[in-house]
XYZ file of C-alpha atoms in Angstrom:
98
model
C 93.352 144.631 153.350
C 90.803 147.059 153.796
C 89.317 148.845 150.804
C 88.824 152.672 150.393
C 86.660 152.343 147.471
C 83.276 153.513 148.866
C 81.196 154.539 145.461
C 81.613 153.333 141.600
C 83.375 154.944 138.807
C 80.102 156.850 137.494
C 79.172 158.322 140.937
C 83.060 159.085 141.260
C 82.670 161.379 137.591
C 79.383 162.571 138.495
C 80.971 163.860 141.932
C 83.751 165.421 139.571
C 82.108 167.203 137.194
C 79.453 168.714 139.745
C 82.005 169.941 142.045
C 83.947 171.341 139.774
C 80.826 173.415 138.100
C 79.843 173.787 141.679
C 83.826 175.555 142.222
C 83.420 177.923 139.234
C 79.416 179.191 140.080
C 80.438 180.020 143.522
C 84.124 181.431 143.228
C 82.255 183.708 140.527
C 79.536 184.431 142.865
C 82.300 184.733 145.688
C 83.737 187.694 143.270
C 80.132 189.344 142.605
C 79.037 190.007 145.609
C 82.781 191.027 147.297
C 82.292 194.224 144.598
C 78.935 194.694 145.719
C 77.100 193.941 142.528
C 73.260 195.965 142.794
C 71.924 192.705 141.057
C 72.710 190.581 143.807
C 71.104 192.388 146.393
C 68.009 190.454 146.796
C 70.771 187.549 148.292
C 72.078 189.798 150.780
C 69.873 189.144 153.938
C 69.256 192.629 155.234
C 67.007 194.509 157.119
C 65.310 197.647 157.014
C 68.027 198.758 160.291
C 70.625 198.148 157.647
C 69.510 201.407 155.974
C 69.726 203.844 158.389
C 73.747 204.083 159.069
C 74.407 203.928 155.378
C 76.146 201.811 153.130
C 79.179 200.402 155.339
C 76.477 197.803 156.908
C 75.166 196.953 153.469
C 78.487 196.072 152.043
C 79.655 194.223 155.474
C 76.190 191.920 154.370
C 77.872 191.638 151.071
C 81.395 190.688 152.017
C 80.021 187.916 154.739
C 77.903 186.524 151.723
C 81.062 186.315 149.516
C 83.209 184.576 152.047
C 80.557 182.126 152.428
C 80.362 181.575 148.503
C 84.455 181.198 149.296
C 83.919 178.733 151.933
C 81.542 176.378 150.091
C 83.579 176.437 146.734
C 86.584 174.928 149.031
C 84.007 172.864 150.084
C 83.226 171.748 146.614
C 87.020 171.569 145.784
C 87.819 168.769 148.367
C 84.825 166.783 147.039
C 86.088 167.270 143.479
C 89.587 165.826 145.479
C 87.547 162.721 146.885
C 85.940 161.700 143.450
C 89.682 162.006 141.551
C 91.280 159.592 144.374
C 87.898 157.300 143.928
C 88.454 157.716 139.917
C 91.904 156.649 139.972
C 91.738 153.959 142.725
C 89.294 152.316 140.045
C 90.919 152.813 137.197
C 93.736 150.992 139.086
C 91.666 148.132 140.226
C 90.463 147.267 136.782
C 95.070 146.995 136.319
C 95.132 143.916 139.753
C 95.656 140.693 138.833
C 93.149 138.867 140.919
């Protein structure tokens, strides 16, 4: 029977506990820039075009930023999924009679 172990218990927590931090940074980040926040603005790549029709292209820049900081937190999530099912299928091993 093949085995879908493919890293140890410790890698499998480490993976758990930095994805989820990694979830919560960038679902908060996600939030901050989708209301525009002015201390965020050095993230928003822009250019000095940007400027001249106003603020709609400015906060376009913002909103593509924030789905980004979306995307990668789902990201994040489904490696947060991968470590669990590694977790528990050692946690189960260690219960085989061999």
């Amino acid at each position: 029977m093949v085995s879908l172990l493919c890293c140890g218990p410790k890698m499998a927590a480490c993976g758990l506990v930095l994805s989820a931090w990694g979830v919560i940074m960038l679902v908060l980040l996600g939030i901050f820039f989708n209301v525009h926040s002015a201390v965020l603005i050095e993230d928003v790549p822009f250019t000095e075009e940007d400027f001249k029709d106003g603020p709609e292209k400015i906060y376009h820049l913002y909103e593509q930023v924030s789905y980004n900081c979306f995307i990668a937190a789902g990201l994040y999530a489904l490696l947060g999924g991968f470590s669990l099912c590694q977790g528990r299928l050692h946690r189960r091993k260690e219960y085989l009679v061999r």
